[in-house]
PDB file of C-alpha atoms in Angstrom:
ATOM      1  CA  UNK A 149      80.606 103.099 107.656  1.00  0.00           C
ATOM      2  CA  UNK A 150      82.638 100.318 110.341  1.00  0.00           C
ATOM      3  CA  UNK A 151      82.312  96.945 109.708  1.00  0.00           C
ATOM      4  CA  UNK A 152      82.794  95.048 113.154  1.00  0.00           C
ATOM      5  CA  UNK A 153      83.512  91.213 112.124  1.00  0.00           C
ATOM      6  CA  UNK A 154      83.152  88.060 114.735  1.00  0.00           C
ATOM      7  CA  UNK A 155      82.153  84.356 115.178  1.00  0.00           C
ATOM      8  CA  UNK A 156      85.669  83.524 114.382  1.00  0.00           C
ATOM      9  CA  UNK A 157      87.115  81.028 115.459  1.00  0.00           C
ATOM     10  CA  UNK A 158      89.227  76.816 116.262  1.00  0.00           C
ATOM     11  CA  UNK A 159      86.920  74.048 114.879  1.00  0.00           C
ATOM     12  CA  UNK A 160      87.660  70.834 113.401  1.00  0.00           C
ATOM     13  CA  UNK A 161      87.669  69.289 110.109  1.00  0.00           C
ATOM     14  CA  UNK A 162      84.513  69.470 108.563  1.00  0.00           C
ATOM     15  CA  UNK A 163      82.629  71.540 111.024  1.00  0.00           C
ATOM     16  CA  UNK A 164      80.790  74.819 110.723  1.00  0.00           C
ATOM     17  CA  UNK A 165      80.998  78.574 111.998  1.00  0.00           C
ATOM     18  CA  UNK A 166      79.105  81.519 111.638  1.00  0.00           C
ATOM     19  CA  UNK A 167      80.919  84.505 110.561  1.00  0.00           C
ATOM     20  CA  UNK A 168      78.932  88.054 111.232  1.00  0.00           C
ATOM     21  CA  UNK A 169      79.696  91.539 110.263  1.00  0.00           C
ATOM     22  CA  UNK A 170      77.983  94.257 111.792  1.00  0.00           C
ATOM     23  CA  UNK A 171      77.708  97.608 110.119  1.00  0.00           C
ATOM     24  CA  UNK A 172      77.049 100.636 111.865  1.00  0.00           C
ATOM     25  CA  UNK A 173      77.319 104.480 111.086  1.00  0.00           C
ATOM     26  CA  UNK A 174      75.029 103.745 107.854  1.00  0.00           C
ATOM     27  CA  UNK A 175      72.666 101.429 106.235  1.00  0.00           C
ATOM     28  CA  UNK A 176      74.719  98.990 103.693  1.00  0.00           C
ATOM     29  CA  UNK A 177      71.324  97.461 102.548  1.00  0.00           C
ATOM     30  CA  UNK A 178      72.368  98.912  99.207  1.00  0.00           C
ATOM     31  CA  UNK A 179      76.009  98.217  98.916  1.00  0.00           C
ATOM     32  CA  UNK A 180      77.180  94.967  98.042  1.00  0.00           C
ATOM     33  CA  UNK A 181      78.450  93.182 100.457  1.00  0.00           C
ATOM     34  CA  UNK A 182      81.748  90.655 100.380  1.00  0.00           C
ATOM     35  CA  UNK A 183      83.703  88.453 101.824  1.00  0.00           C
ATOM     36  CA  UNK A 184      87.746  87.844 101.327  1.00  0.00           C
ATOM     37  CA  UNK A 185      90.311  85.965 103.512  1.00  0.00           C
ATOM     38  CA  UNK A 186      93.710  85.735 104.079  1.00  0.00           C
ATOM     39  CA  UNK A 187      96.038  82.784 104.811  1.00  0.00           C
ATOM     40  CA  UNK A 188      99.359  83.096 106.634  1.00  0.00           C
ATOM     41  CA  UNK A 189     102.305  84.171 104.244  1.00  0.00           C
ATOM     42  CA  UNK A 190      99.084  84.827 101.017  1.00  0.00           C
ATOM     43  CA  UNK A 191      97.375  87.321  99.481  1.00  0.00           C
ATOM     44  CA  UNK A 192      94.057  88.110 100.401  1.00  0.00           C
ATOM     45  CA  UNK A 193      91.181  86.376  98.342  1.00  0.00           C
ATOM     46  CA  UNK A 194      88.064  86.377  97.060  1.00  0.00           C
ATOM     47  CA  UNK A 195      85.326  83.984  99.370  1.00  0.00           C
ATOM     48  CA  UNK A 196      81.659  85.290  98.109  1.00  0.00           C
ATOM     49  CA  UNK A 197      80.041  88.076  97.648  1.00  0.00           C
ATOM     50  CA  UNK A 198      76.157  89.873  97.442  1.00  0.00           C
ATOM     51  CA  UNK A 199      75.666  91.714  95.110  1.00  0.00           C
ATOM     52  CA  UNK A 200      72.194  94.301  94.866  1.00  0.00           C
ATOM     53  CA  UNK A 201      68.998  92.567  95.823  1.00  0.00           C
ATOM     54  CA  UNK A 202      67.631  89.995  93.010  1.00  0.00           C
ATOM     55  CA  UNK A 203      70.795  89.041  92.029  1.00  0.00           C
ATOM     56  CA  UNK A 204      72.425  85.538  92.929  1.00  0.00           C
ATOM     57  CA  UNK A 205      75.497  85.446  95.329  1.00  0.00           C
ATOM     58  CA  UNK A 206      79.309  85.176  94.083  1.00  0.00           C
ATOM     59  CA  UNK A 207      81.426  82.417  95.129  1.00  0.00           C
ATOM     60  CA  UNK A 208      84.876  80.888  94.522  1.00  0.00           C
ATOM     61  CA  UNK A 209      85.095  77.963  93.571  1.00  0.00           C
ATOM     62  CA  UNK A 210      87.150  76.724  96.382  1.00  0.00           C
ATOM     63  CA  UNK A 211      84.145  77.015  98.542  1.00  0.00           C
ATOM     64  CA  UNK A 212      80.792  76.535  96.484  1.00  0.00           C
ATOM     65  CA  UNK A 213      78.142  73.955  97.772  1.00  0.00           C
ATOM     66  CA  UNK A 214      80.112  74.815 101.311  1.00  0.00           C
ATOM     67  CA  UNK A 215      79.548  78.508 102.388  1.00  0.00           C
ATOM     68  CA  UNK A 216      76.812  80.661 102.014  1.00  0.00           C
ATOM     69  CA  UNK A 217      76.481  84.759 102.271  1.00  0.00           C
ATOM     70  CA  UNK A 218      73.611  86.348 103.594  1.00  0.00           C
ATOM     71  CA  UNK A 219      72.416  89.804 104.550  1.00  0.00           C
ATOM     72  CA  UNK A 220      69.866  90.794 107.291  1.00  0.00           C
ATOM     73  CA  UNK A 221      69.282  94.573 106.099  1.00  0.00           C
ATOM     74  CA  UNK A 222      67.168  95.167 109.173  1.00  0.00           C
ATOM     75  CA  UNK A 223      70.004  94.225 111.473  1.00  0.00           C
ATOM     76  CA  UNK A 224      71.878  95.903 108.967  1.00  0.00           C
ATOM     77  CA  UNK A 225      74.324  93.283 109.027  1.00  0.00           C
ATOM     78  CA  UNK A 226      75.737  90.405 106.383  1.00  0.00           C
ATOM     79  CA  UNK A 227      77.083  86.768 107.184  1.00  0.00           C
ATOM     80  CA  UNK A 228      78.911  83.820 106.382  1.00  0.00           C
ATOM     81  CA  UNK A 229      77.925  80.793 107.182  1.00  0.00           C
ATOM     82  CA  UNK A 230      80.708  77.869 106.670  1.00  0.00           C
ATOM     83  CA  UNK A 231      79.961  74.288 106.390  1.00  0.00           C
ATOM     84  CA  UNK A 232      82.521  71.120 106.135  1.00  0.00           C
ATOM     85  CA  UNK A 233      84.972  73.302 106.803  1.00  0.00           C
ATOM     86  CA  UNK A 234      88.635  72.163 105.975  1.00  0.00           C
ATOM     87  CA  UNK A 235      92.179  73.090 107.192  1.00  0.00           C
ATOM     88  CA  UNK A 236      92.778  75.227 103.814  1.00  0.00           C
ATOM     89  CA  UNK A 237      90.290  77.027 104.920  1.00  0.00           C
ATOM     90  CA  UNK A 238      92.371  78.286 107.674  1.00  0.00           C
ATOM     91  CA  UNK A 239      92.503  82.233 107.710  1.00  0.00           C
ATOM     92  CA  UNK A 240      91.879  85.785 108.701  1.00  0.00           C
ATOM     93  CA  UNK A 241      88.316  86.704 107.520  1.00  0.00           C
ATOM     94  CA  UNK A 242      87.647  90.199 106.035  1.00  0.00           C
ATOM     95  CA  UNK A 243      84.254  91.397 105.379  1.00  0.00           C
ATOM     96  CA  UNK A 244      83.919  94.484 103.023  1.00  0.00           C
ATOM     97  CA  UNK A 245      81.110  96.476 101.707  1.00  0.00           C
ATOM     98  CA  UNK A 246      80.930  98.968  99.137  1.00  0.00           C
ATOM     99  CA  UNK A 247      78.159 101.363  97.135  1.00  0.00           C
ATOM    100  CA  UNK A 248      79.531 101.448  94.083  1.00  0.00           C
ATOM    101  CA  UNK A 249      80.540  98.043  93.162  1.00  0.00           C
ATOM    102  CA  UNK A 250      79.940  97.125  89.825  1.00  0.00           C
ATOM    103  CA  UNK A 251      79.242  93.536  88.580  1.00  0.00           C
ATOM    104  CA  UNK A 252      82.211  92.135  87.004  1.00  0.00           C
ATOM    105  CA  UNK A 253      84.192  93.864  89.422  1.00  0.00           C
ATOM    106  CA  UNK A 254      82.842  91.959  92.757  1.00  0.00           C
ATOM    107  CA  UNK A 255      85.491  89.230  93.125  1.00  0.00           C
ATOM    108  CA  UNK A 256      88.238  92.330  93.319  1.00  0.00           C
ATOM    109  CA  UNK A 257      89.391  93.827  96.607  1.00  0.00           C
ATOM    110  CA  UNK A 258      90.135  96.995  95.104  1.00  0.00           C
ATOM    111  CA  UNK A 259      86.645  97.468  94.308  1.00  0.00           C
ATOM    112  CA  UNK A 260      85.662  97.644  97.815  1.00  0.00           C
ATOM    113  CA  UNK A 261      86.489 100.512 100.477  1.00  0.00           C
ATOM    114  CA  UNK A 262      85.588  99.538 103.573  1.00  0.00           C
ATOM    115  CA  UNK A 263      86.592  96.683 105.376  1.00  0.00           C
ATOM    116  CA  UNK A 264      86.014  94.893 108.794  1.00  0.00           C
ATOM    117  CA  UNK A 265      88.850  94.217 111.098  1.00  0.00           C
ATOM    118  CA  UNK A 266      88.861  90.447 110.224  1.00  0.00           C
ATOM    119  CA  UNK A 267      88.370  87.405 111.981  1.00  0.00           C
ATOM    120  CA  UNK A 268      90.649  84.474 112.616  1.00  0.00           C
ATOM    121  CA  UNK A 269      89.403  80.870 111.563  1.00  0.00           C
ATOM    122  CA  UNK A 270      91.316  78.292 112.599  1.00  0.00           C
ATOM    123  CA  UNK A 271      90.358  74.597 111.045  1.00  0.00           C
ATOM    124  CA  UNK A 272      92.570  71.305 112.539  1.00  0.00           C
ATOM    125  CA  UNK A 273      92.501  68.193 110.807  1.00  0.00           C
TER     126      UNK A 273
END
């Protein structure tokens, strides 16, 4: 499967964006479905995650009440949209998918192998 990520982007302090991730090659309808980022000089994190249909969406704390994840499985594609958006939220986003997640294991990067190309989000104060 590729992931193609967009909707990056510069916004200011408490602000919104869109983030998209595209799948193509097969359907991820069944996979669960992630998102991490990446500040400069940081590891990558855990943002929020989807995990099989009927089960409530992952988030970190750092971003609860804020963002929300979101799958379209006819367009075969997952989002994240970001609300009041702050300057630590400043980062490359990666959106991952994966088949064989399993629950307690959806906040980890290793559990996921494939991953978009990331997209840069830039928030100014």
């Amino acid at each position: 499967v590729q992931l193609q990520a967009s909707g990056g982007g510069l916004v200011q302090a408490g602000g919104s964006l869109r983030l998209s991730c595209a799948a193509s090659g097969r359907t991820v309808s069944r996979d669960t479905v992630a998102w991490f980022r990446q500040a400069p000089g940081k590891e990558r994190n855990f943002v929020a995650a989807l995990f099989r249909t009927g089960y409530s969406p992952v988030y970190a704390e750092s971003v609860k009440g804020r963002f929300t994840i979101s799958r379209d499985n006819v367009k075969n594609t997952m989002y994240l949209q970001m609300n009041n958006l702050r300057p630590e939220d400043t980062a490359v986003y990666y959106c991952a998918v994966d088949s064989s997640v399993i629950r307690s294991t959806l906040t980890s990067q290793a559990a996921y192998r494939n991953w978009g190309q990331g997209t840069q989000v830039t928030v100014s104060s």
